[in-house]
């Protein structure tokens, strides 16, 4: 999501809200768990399906059919006018690429972002995959971005501060010579795709909002091979690196628990 400075959204009567952030009930978490499993399933389907010569629109169609087959609704289609079910962002594109006639080629770095709704509750996830065989530089960028996400997830528990999560992502990525995107951030998720709070991929340990049991966030490191600055393409959606360098993106929807986190977008029984 775009980083916007704004006060916490109005809290709705009768719902538990802490510091402007909704706390999910067990029933709401169950809906989100189901939405998360749909997202995990379609991202797995995309990873298995993407191959040189495919149009990005074909990937989109595949997911639209699969989300419906699984009894859920696509979260992105029509969101603020977004015209597709998934975002497909290739090479120097960071996020929000619109599927269309573009064909993916061997060696491309493709970020795939999908969201699903079950009983009014959202889940959001993303992966970056190489098409066919990719270079060592591309592979290393994918690996560091996924590892940054896992490090942040590993810190999630009641009492963790948002700065702790951002620092985990930033210190790993920058320590290896990459940069993290500043202008787009992770977010709370639940009854809406984007809720409070913002979850930046940079920060200072011990600073920022304290997360509590029952909050659900989407953590989504966006890591660039070059500088952190971004630019927006003429379609008003596709975000690219300002210097044209490669970018990777991974995202999980994570429920904060007493002593750890439940990764809602991790396929049940699989370690990723
Ligand atoms: Mg997201």
PDB file of C-alpha atoms and ligand atoms in Angstrom:
ATOM      1  CA  UNK A   1       0.000   0.000   0.000  1.00  0.00           C
ATOM      2  CA  UNK A   2       1.004   3.602  -0.454  1.00  0.00           C
ATOM      3  CA  UNK A   3       2.378   5.158   2.716  1.00  0.00           C
ATOM      4  CA  UNK A   4      -0.077   7.829   3.813  1.00  0.00           C
ATOM      5  CA  UNK A   5       0.247   9.949   6.902  1.00  0.00           C
ATOM      6  CA  UNK A   6      -3.124   9.879   8.503  1.00  0.00           C
ATOM      7  CA  UNK A   7      -4.635   9.351  11.874  1.00  0.00           C
ATOM      8  CA  UNK A   8      -6.158   6.013  12.781  1.00  0.00           C
ATOM      9  CA  UNK A   9      -9.334   5.296  10.902  1.00  0.00           C
ATOM     10  CA  UNK A  10     -12.566   5.698  12.796  1.00  0.00           C
ATOM     11  CA  UNK A  11     -13.214   2.711  14.980  1.00  0.00           C
ATOM     12  CA  UNK A  12     -16.456   0.913  14.499  1.00  0.00           C
ATOM     13  CA  UNK A  13     -18.834   0.581  17.417  1.00  0.00           C
ATOM     14  CA  UNK A  14     -18.837  -2.742  19.221  1.00  0.00           C
ATOM     15  CA  UNK A  15     -15.461  -3.898  17.983  1.00  0.00           C
ATOM     16  CA  UNK A  16     -12.288  -4.164  19.983  1.00  0.00           C
ATOM     17  CA  UNK A  17      -9.745  -1.611  18.832  1.00  0.00           C
ATOM     18  CA  UNK A  18      -6.380  -0.898  20.493  1.00  0.00           C
ATOM     19  CA  UNK A  19      -4.476   2.241  19.469  1.00  0.00           C
ATOM     20  CA  UNK A  20      -6.716   2.484  16.387  1.00  0.00           C
ATOM     21  CA  UNK A  21      -5.936  -1.106  15.380  1.00  0.00           C
ATOM     22  CA  UNK A  22      -8.721  -3.723  15.245  1.00  0.00           C
ATOM     23  CA  UNK A  23      -8.342  -6.872  17.374  1.00  0.00           C
ATOM     24  CA  UNK A  24      -9.780  -9.896  15.565  1.00  0.00           C
ATOM     25  CA  UNK A  25     -12.194 -12.238  17.316  1.00  0.00           C
ATOM     26  CA  UNK A  26     -11.595 -16.007  17.046  1.00  0.00           C
ATOM     27  CA  UNK A  27     -14.354 -16.218  14.445  1.00  0.00           C
ATOM     28  CA  UNK A  28     -12.864 -13.391  12.389  1.00  0.00           C
ATOM     29  CA  UNK A  29      -9.453 -15.061  12.599  1.00  0.00           C
ATOM     30  CA  UNK A  30     -10.994 -18.257  11.269  1.00  0.00           C
ATOM     31  CA  UNK A  31     -12.318 -16.411   8.206  1.00  0.00           C
ATOM     32  CA  UNK A  32      -8.905 -14.832   7.709  1.00  0.00           C
ATOM     33  CA  UNK A  33      -7.252 -18.242   8.047  1.00  0.00           C
ATOM     34  CA  UNK A  34      -9.483 -19.508   5.230  1.00  0.00           C
ATOM     35  CA  UNK A  35      -8.703 -16.444   3.084  1.00  0.00           C
ATOM     36  CA  UNK A  36      -5.001 -16.956   3.816  1.00  0.00           C
ATOM     37  CA  UNK A  37      -5.141 -20.550   2.641  1.00  0.00           C
ATOM     38  CA  UNK A  38      -6.767 -19.434  -0.610  1.00  0.00           C
ATOM     39  CA  UNK A  39      -3.962 -16.907  -1.143  1.00  0.00           C
ATOM     40  CA  UNK A  40      -1.323 -19.562  -0.371  1.00  0.00           C
ATOM     41  CA  UNK A  41      -2.965 -21.971  -2.801  1.00  0.00           C
ATOM     42  CA  UNK A  42      -3.104 -19.509  -5.691  1.00  0.00           C
ATOM     43  CA  UNK A  43       0.466 -18.319  -5.143  1.00  0.00           C
ATOM     44  CA  UNK A  44       1.557 -21.963  -5.253  1.00  0.00           C
ATOM     45  CA  UNK A  45      -0.450 -22.427  -8.439  1.00  0.00           C
ATOM     46  CA  UNK A  46       1.228 -19.372  -9.990  1.00  0.00           C
ATOM     47  CA  UNK A  47       4.691 -20.583  -9.014  1.00  0.00           C
ATOM     48  CA  UNK A  48       4.024 -23.933 -10.683  1.00  0.00           C
ATOM     49  CA  UNK A  49       2.408 -22.372 -13.761  1.00  0.00           C
ATOM     50  CA  UNK A  50       4.637 -19.474 -14.762  1.00  0.00           C
ATOM     51  CA  UNK A  51       6.865 -20.287 -17.680  1.00  0.00           C
ATOM     52  CA  UNK A  52       8.518 -18.500 -20.590  1.00  0.00           C
ATOM     53  CA  UNK A  53       6.043 -17.385 -23.258  1.00  0.00           C
ATOM     54  CA  UNK A  54       3.014 -16.926 -20.979  1.00  0.00           C
ATOM     55  CA  UNK A  55       1.096 -13.689 -21.078  1.00  0.00           C
ATOM     56  CA  UNK A  56       0.642 -12.056 -17.700  1.00  0.00           C
ATOM     57  CA  UNK A  57      -3.104 -11.965 -18.435  1.00  0.00           C
ATOM     58  CA  UNK A  58      -3.102 -15.776 -18.555  1.00  0.00           C
ATOM     59  CA  UNK A  59      -1.723 -15.875 -15.013  1.00  0.00           C
ATOM     60  CA  UNK A  60      -4.435 -13.479 -13.917  1.00  0.00           C
ATOM     61  CA  UNK A  61      -7.203 -15.598 -15.475  1.00  0.00           C
ATOM     62  CA  UNK A  62      -5.841 -18.716 -13.789  1.00  0.00           C
ATOM     63  CA  UNK A  63      -6.036 -17.087 -10.374  1.00  0.00           C
ATOM     64  CA  UNK A  64      -9.439 -15.509 -10.910  1.00  0.00           C
ATOM     65  CA  UNK A  65     -10.881 -18.941 -11.731  1.00  0.00           C
ATOM     66  CA  UNK A  66      -9.086 -20.670  -8.856  1.00  0.00           C
ATOM     67  CA  UNK A  67     -10.134 -18.123  -6.215  1.00  0.00           C
ATOM     68  CA  UNK A  68     -13.753 -18.533  -7.271  1.00  0.00           C
ATOM     69  CA  UNK A  69     -13.423 -22.335  -7.388  1.00  0.00           C
ATOM     70  CA  UNK A  70     -12.202 -22.236  -3.794  1.00  0.00           C
ATOM     71  CA  UNK A  71     -15.292 -20.268  -2.778  1.00  0.00           C
ATOM     72  CA  UNK A  72     -13.554 -16.952  -2.129  1.00  0.00           C
ATOM     73  CA  UNK A  73     -13.577 -13.552  -3.830  1.00  0.00           C
ATOM     74  CA  UNK A  74     -10.618 -11.735  -5.397  1.00  0.00           C
ATOM     75  CA  UNK A  75      -9.498  -8.864  -3.151  1.00  0.00           C
ATOM     76  CA  UNK A  76      -7.739  -6.682  -5.720  1.00  0.00           C
ATOM     77  CA  UNK A  77     -10.222  -6.748  -8.633  1.00  0.00           C
ATOM     78  CA  UNK A  78     -11.904  -3.333  -8.610  1.00  0.00           C
ATOM     79  CA  UNK A  79      -9.960  -2.155  -5.541  1.00  0.00           C
ATOM     80  CA  UNK A  80      -9.648   1.609  -6.131  1.00  0.00           C
ATOM     81  CA  UNK A  81     -10.285   0.740  -9.778  1.00  0.00           C
ATOM     82  CA  UNK A  82      -7.529  -1.893 -10.117  1.00  0.00           C
ATOM     83  CA  UNK A  83      -8.519  -3.828 -13.255  1.00  0.00           C
ATOM     84  CA  UNK A  84      -7.179  -7.316 -12.449  1.00  0.00           C
ATOM     85  CA  UNK A  85      -7.152 -10.140  -9.893  1.00  0.00           C
ATOM     86  CA  UNK A  86      -3.409 -10.218  -9.244  1.00  0.00           C
ATOM     87  CA  UNK A  87      -0.477  -7.841  -9.541  1.00  0.00           C
ATOM     88  CA  UNK A  88       2.357  -9.005 -11.791  1.00  0.00           C
ATOM     89  CA  UNK A  89       5.520  -6.917 -11.491  1.00  0.00           C
ATOM     90  CA  UNK A  90       8.488  -7.832 -13.676  1.00  0.00           C
ATOM     91  CA  UNK A  91      12.214  -7.084 -13.133  1.00  0.00           C
ATOM     92  CA  UNK A  92      12.497  -3.334 -12.328  1.00  0.00           C
ATOM     93  CA  UNK A  93       8.797  -3.204 -11.417  1.00  0.00           C
ATOM     94  CA  UNK A  94       8.342  -3.296  -7.643  1.00  0.00           C
ATOM     95  CA  UNK A  95       4.595  -3.724  -7.077  1.00  0.00           C
ATOM     96  CA  UNK A  96       1.124  -3.149  -8.590  1.00  0.00           C
ATOM     97  CA  UNK A  97       1.932  -4.210 -12.163  1.00  0.00           C
ATOM     98  CA  UNK A  98      -1.244  -4.766 -14.211  1.00  0.00           C
ATOM     99  CA  UNK A  99      -1.538  -8.097 -16.055  1.00  0.00           C
ATOM    100  CA  UNK A 100      -2.036  -7.796 -19.805  1.00  0.00           C
ATOM    101  CA  UNK A 101      -0.517  -8.859 -23.115  1.00  0.00           C
ATOM    102  CA  UNK A 102       3.055  -8.746 -21.858  1.00  0.00           C
ATOM    103  CA  UNK A 103       4.850 -12.054 -22.194  1.00  0.00           C
ATOM    104  CA  UNK A 104       7.227 -13.319 -19.501  1.00  0.00           C
ATOM    105  CA  UNK A 105      10.619 -14.445 -20.693  1.00  0.00           C
ATOM    106  CA  UNK A 106      13.280 -16.793 -19.466  1.00  0.00           C
ATOM    107  CA  UNK A 107      15.414 -15.041 -16.867  1.00  0.00           C
ATOM    108  CA  UNK A 108      12.693 -12.592 -15.773  1.00  0.00           C
ATOM    109  CA  UNK A 109      12.108 -11.873 -12.099  1.00  0.00           C
ATOM    110  CA  UNK A 110       8.336 -11.921 -11.581  1.00  0.00           C
ATOM    111  CA  UNK A 111       6.591 -10.689  -8.438  1.00  0.00           C
ATOM    112  CA  UNK A 112       3.109 -12.131  -7.995  1.00  0.00           C
ATOM    113  CA  UNK A 113       0.759 -10.543  -5.465  1.00  0.00           C
ATOM    114  CA  UNK A 114      -2.694 -11.954  -4.668  1.00  0.00           C
ATOM    115  CA  UNK A 115      -5.502 -11.240  -2.210  1.00  0.00           C
ATOM    116  CA  UNK A 116      -8.674 -13.137  -1.291  1.00  0.00           C
ATOM    117  CA  UNK A 117     -11.830 -12.428   0.698  1.00  0.00           C
ATOM    118  CA  UNK A 118     -13.748 -14.995   2.753  1.00  0.00           C
ATOM    119  CA  UNK A 119     -16.921 -13.905   4.575  1.00  0.00           C
ATOM    120  CA  UNK A 120     -15.799 -10.286   4.308  1.00  0.00           C
ATOM    121  CA  UNK A 121     -12.256 -10.841   5.634  1.00  0.00           C
ATOM    122  CA  UNK A 122      -9.093 -10.328   3.623  1.00  0.00           C
ATOM    123  CA  UNK A 123      -5.716 -11.986   3.273  1.00  0.00           C
ATOM    124  CA  UNK A 124      -2.816 -10.696   1.188  1.00  0.00           C
ATOM    125  CA  UNK A 125       0.370 -12.431   0.040  1.00  0.00           C
ATOM    126  CA  UNK A 126       3.131 -12.212  -2.533  1.00  0.00           C
ATOM    127  CA  UNK A 127       6.068 -14.178  -3.896  1.00  0.00           C
ATOM    128  CA  UNK A 128       8.816 -13.455  -6.404  1.00  0.00           C
ATOM    129  CA  UNK A 129       9.859 -16.207  -8.780  1.00  0.00           C
ATOM    130  CA  UNK A 130      12.390 -16.587 -11.548  1.00  0.00           C
ATOM    131  CA  UNK A 131      11.146 -17.609 -14.989  1.00  0.00           C
ATOM    132  CA  UNK A 132      13.127 -20.607 -16.198  1.00  0.00           C
ATOM    133  CA  UNK A 133      16.749 -20.318 -15.165  1.00  0.00           C
ATOM    134  CA  UNK A 134      17.768 -16.981 -13.662  1.00  0.00           C
ATOM    135  CA  UNK A 135      21.094 -15.359 -12.919  1.00  0.00           C
ATOM    136  CA  UNK A 136      22.987 -15.492  -9.629  1.00  0.00           C
ATOM    137  CA  UNK A 137      22.199 -11.843  -8.938  1.00  0.00           C
ATOM    138  CA  UNK A 138      18.471 -12.439  -9.382  1.00  0.00           C
ATOM    139  CA  UNK A 139      18.559 -15.554  -7.199  1.00  0.00           C
ATOM    140  CA  UNK A 140      20.382 -13.716  -4.400  1.00  0.00           C
ATOM    141  CA  UNK A 141      17.843 -10.862  -4.494  1.00  0.00           C
ATOM    142  CA  UNK A 142      14.937 -13.307  -4.201  1.00  0.00           C
ATOM    143  CA  UNK A 143      16.641 -15.129  -1.326  1.00  0.00           C
ATOM    144  CA  UNK A 144      17.427 -12.012   0.707  1.00  0.00           C
ATOM    145  CA  UNK A 145      13.887 -10.679   0.319  1.00  0.00           C
ATOM    146  CA  UNK A 146      12.309 -13.945   1.434  1.00  0.00           C
ATOM    147  CA  UNK A 147      14.740 -14.190   4.333  1.00  0.00           C
ATOM    148  CA  UNK A 148      13.954 -10.612   5.395  1.00  0.00           C
ATOM    149  CA  UNK A 149      10.258 -11.511   5.535  1.00  0.00           C
ATOM    150  CA  UNK A 150      10.970 -14.636   7.582  1.00  0.00           C
ATOM    151  CA  UNK A 151      13.125 -12.700  10.048  1.00  0.00           C
ATOM    152  CA  UNK A 152      10.351 -10.183  10.624  1.00  0.00           C
ATOM    153  CA  UNK A 153       7.763 -12.952  10.990  1.00  0.00           C
ATOM    154  CA  UNK A 154       9.973 -14.701  13.556  1.00  0.00           C
ATOM    155  CA  UNK A 155       9.846 -11.581  15.768  1.00  0.00           C
ATOM    156  CA  UNK A 156       6.050 -11.348  15.733  1.00  0.00           C
ATOM    157  CA  UNK A 157       4.413 -11.853  19.122  1.00  0.00           C
ATOM    158  CA  UNK A 158       2.373  -9.850  21.597  1.00  0.00           C
ATOM    159  CA  UNK A 159       4.423  -6.783  22.555  1.00  0.00           C
ATOM    160  CA  UNK A 160       6.637  -6.534  19.467  1.00  0.00           C
ATOM    161  CA  UNK A 161       7.098  -2.987  18.146  1.00  0.00           C
ATOM    162  CA  UNK A 162       6.695  -2.078  14.494  1.00  0.00           C
ATOM    163  CA  UNK A 163      10.216  -0.648  14.528  1.00  0.00           C
ATOM    164  CA  UNK A 164      11.548  -4.091  15.496  1.00  0.00           C
ATOM    165  CA  UNK A 165      10.041  -5.591  12.343  1.00  0.00           C
ATOM    166  CA  UNK A 166      11.235  -2.806  10.048  1.00  0.00           C
ATOM    167  CA  UNK A 167      14.717  -2.988  11.513  1.00  0.00           C
ATOM    168  CA  UNK A 168      14.904  -6.742  10.927  1.00  0.00           C
ATOM    169  CA  UNK A 169      14.113  -6.278   7.223  1.00  0.00           C
ATOM    170  CA  UNK A 170      16.267  -3.188   6.717  1.00  0.00           C
ATOM    171  CA  UNK A 171      19.363  -4.429   8.546  1.00  0.00           C
ATOM    172  CA  UNK A 172      19.427  -7.722   6.647  1.00  0.00           C
ATOM    173  CA  UNK A 173      18.864  -6.152   3.213  1.00  0.00           C
ATOM    174  CA  UNK A 174      21.171  -3.170   3.661  1.00  0.00           C
ATOM    175  CA  UNK A 175      23.798  -5.343   5.354  1.00  0.00           C
ATOM    176  CA  UNK A 176      24.074  -7.262   2.093  1.00  0.00           C
ATOM    177  CA  UNK A 177      24.227  -4.127  -0.050  1.00  0.00           C
ATOM    178  CA  UNK A 178      20.580  -3.883  -1.129  1.00  0.00           C
ATOM    179  CA  UNK A 179      18.057  -1.151  -0.372  1.00  0.00           C
ATOM    180  CA  UNK A 180      14.509  -1.305   0.978  1.00  0.00           C
ATOM    181  CA  UNK A 181      11.601   0.594  -0.549  1.00  0.00           C
ATOM    182  CA  UNK A 182      10.434   3.437   1.712  1.00  0.00           C
ATOM    183  CA  UNK A 183       7.358   4.803  -0.042  1.00  0.00           C
ATOM    184  CA  UNK A 184       5.346   1.584   0.017  1.00  0.00           C
ATOM    185  CA  UNK A 185       4.830  -0.382   3.189  1.00  0.00           C
ATOM    186  CA  UNK A 186       3.031  -3.311   4.789  1.00  0.00           C
ATOM    187  CA  UNK A 187      -0.248  -2.796   6.598  1.00  0.00           C
ATOM    188  CA  UNK A 188      -2.901  -4.061   8.950  1.00  0.00           C
ATOM    189  CA  UNK A 189      -5.408  -6.341   7.251  1.00  0.00           C
ATOM    190  CA  UNK A 190      -8.837  -7.722   8.165  1.00  0.00           C
ATOM    191  CA  UNK A 191     -12.243  -6.330   7.336  1.00  0.00           C
ATOM    192  CA  UNK A 192     -10.448  -4.213   4.742  1.00  0.00           C
ATOM    193  CA  UNK A 193      -7.413  -4.900   2.560  1.00  0.00           C
ATOM    194  CA  UNK A 194      -5.534  -2.017   4.155  1.00  0.00           C
ATOM    195  CA  UNK A 195      -6.056  -1.201   7.828  1.00  0.00           C
ATOM    196  CA  UNK A 196      -3.970   0.507  10.457  1.00  0.00           C
ATOM    197  CA  UNK A 197      -1.099   0.312  11.201  1.00  0.00           C
ATOM    198  CA  UNK A 198       1.495   0.869   8.476  1.00  0.00           C
ATOM    199  CA  UNK A 199       4.326  -1.688   8.611  1.00  0.00           C
ATOM    200  CA  UNK A 200       7.428  -0.070   7.067  1.00  0.00           C
ATOM    201  CA  UNK A 201      10.395  -2.139   5.917  1.00  0.00           C
ATOM    202  CA  UNK A 202      12.737   0.143   7.821  1.00  0.00           C
ATOM    203  CA  UNK A 203      12.811   1.242  11.428  1.00  0.00           C
ATOM    204  CA  UNK A 204      14.459   1.439  14.813  1.00  0.00           C
ATOM    205  CA  UNK A 205      14.173  -1.358  17.394  1.00  0.00           C
ATOM    206  CA  UNK A 206      11.891  -0.485  20.309  1.00  0.00           C
ATOM    207  CA  UNK A 207      10.147   2.291  18.363  1.00  0.00           C
ATOM    208  CA  UNK A 208       6.690   2.535  16.836  1.00  0.00           C
ATOM    209  CA  UNK A 209       3.309   1.030  17.646  1.00  0.00           C
ATOM    210  CA  UNK A 210       3.196  -2.032  19.918  1.00  0.00           C
ATOM    211  CA  UNK A 211       1.427  -4.985  18.331  1.00  0.00           C
ATOM    212  CA  UNK A 212      -0.996  -7.011  20.453  1.00  0.00           C
ATOM    213  CA  UNK A 213      -2.454 -10.499  20.333  1.00  0.00           C
ATOM    214  CA  UNK A 214      -5.310 -10.634  17.821  1.00  0.00           C
ATOM    215  CA  UNK A 215      -3.930  -7.996  15.476  1.00  0.00           C
ATOM    216  CA  UNK A 216      -3.271  -9.136  11.917  1.00  0.00           C
ATOM    217  CA  UNK A 217      -0.687  -7.504   9.669  1.00  0.00           C
ATOM    218  CA  UNK A 218       0.672  -7.956   6.158  1.00  0.00           C
ATOM    219  CA  UNK A 219       4.468  -7.801   6.215  1.00  0.00           C
ATOM    220  CA  UNK A 220       5.845  -7.181   2.718  1.00  0.00           C
ATOM    221  CA  UNK A 221       9.520  -6.406   2.184  1.00  0.00           C
ATOM    222  CA  UNK A 222      10.307  -4.836  -1.192  1.00  0.00           C
ATOM    223  CA  UNK A 223      14.058  -5.033  -1.773  1.00  0.00           C
ATOM    224  CA  UNK A 224      15.950  -3.337  -4.607  1.00  0.00           C
ATOM    225  CA  UNK A 225      19.298  -4.183  -6.141  1.00  0.00           C
ATOM    226  CA  UNK A 226      19.999  -0.459  -6.535  1.00  0.00           C
ATOM    227  CA  UNK A 227      18.612   2.572  -4.706  1.00  0.00           C
ATOM    228  CA  UNK A 228      15.373   2.754  -2.703  1.00  0.00           C
ATOM    229  CA  UNK A 229      13.664   5.477  -4.698  1.00  0.00           C
ATOM    230  CA  UNK A 230      10.574   4.637  -6.730  1.00  0.00           C
ATOM    231  CA  UNK A 231       8.670   6.069  -9.685  1.00  0.00           C
ATOM    232  CA  UNK A 232       5.092   5.593 -10.865  1.00  0.00           C
ATOM    233  CA  UNK A 233       4.405   4.558 -14.459  1.00  0.00           C
ATOM    234  CA  UNK A 234       1.898   6.308 -16.721  1.00  0.00           C
ATOM    235  CA  UNK A 235      -0.755   3.670 -15.974  1.00  0.00           C
ATOM    236  CA  UNK A 236      -0.899   5.194 -12.454  1.00  0.00           C
ATOM    237  CA  UNK A 237      -0.440   1.747 -10.890  1.00  0.00           C
ATOM    238  CA  UNK A 238       2.889   0.172 -11.734  1.00  0.00           C
ATOM    239  CA  UNK A 239       5.608   1.177  -9.272  1.00  0.00           C
ATOM    240  CA  UNK A 240       9.169   0.851 -10.593  1.00  0.00           C
ATOM    241  CA  UNK A 241      12.625   1.461  -9.208  1.00  0.00           C
ATOM    242  CA  UNK A 242      13.722   5.008 -10.072  1.00  0.00           C
ATOM    243  CA  UNK A 243      17.153   3.779 -11.214  1.00  0.00           C
ATOM    244  CA  UNK A 244      15.812   0.832 -13.234  1.00  0.00           C
ATOM    245  CA  UNK A 245      17.372  -1.770 -10.939  1.00  0.00           C
ATOM    246  CA  UNK A 246      15.773  -5.139 -10.157  1.00  0.00           C
ATOM    247  CA  UNK A 247      13.328  -5.492  -7.285  1.00  0.00           C
ATOM    248  CA  UNK A 248      11.818  -8.420  -5.352  1.00  0.00           C
ATOM    249  CA  UNK A 249       8.748  -8.644  -3.098  1.00  0.00           C
ATOM    250  CA  UNK A 250       7.470 -11.226  -0.618  1.00  0.00           C
ATOM    251  CA  UNK A 251       4.437 -10.882   1.613  1.00  0.00           C
ATOM    252  CA  UNK A 252       2.652 -12.852   4.329  1.00  0.00           C
ATOM    253  CA  UNK A 253      -0.496 -12.108   6.298  1.00  0.00           C
ATOM    254  CA  UNK A 254       0.431 -12.764   9.929  1.00  0.00           C
ATOM    255  CA  UNK A 255      -1.772 -13.043  13.043  1.00  0.00           C
ATOM    256  CA  UNK A 256      -0.068 -11.874  16.225  1.00  0.00           C
ATOM    257  CA  UNK A 257      -0.340 -14.439  19.033  1.00  0.00           C
ATOM    258  CA  UNK A 258       0.669 -14.500  22.689  1.00  0.00           C
ATOM    259  CA  UNK A 259       4.077 -16.118  22.120  1.00  0.00           C
ATOM    260  CA  UNK A 260       4.495 -16.043  18.364  1.00  0.00           C
ATOM    261  CA  UNK A 261       2.752 -15.598  15.072  1.00  0.00           C
ATOM    262  CA  UNK A 262       0.461 -17.614  12.883  1.00  0.00           C
ATOM    263  CA  UNK A 263       1.311 -17.136   9.224  1.00  0.00           C
ATOM    264  CA  UNK A 264      -2.131 -17.257   7.650  1.00  0.00           C
ATOM    265  CA  UNK A 265      -0.800 -17.292   4.080  1.00  0.00           C
ATOM    266  CA  UNK A 266       1.529 -20.246   4.635  1.00  0.00           C
ATOM    267  CA  UNK A 267      -0.007 -23.354   3.124  1.00  0.00           C
ATOM    268  CA  UNK A 268      -0.992 -25.740   5.927  1.00  0.00           C
ATOM    269  CA  UNK A 269       1.628 -28.424   6.365  1.00  0.00           C
ATOM    270  CA  UNK A 270       4.244 -26.639   4.257  1.00  0.00           C
ATOM    271  CA  UNK A 271       7.267 -24.879   5.653  1.00  0.00           C
ATOM    272  CA  UNK A 272       7.101 -21.761   3.556  1.00  0.00           C
TER     273      UNK A 272
HETATM  274 MG1  LIG B   1      -0.179  -5.949   0.918  1.00  0.00          MG
END
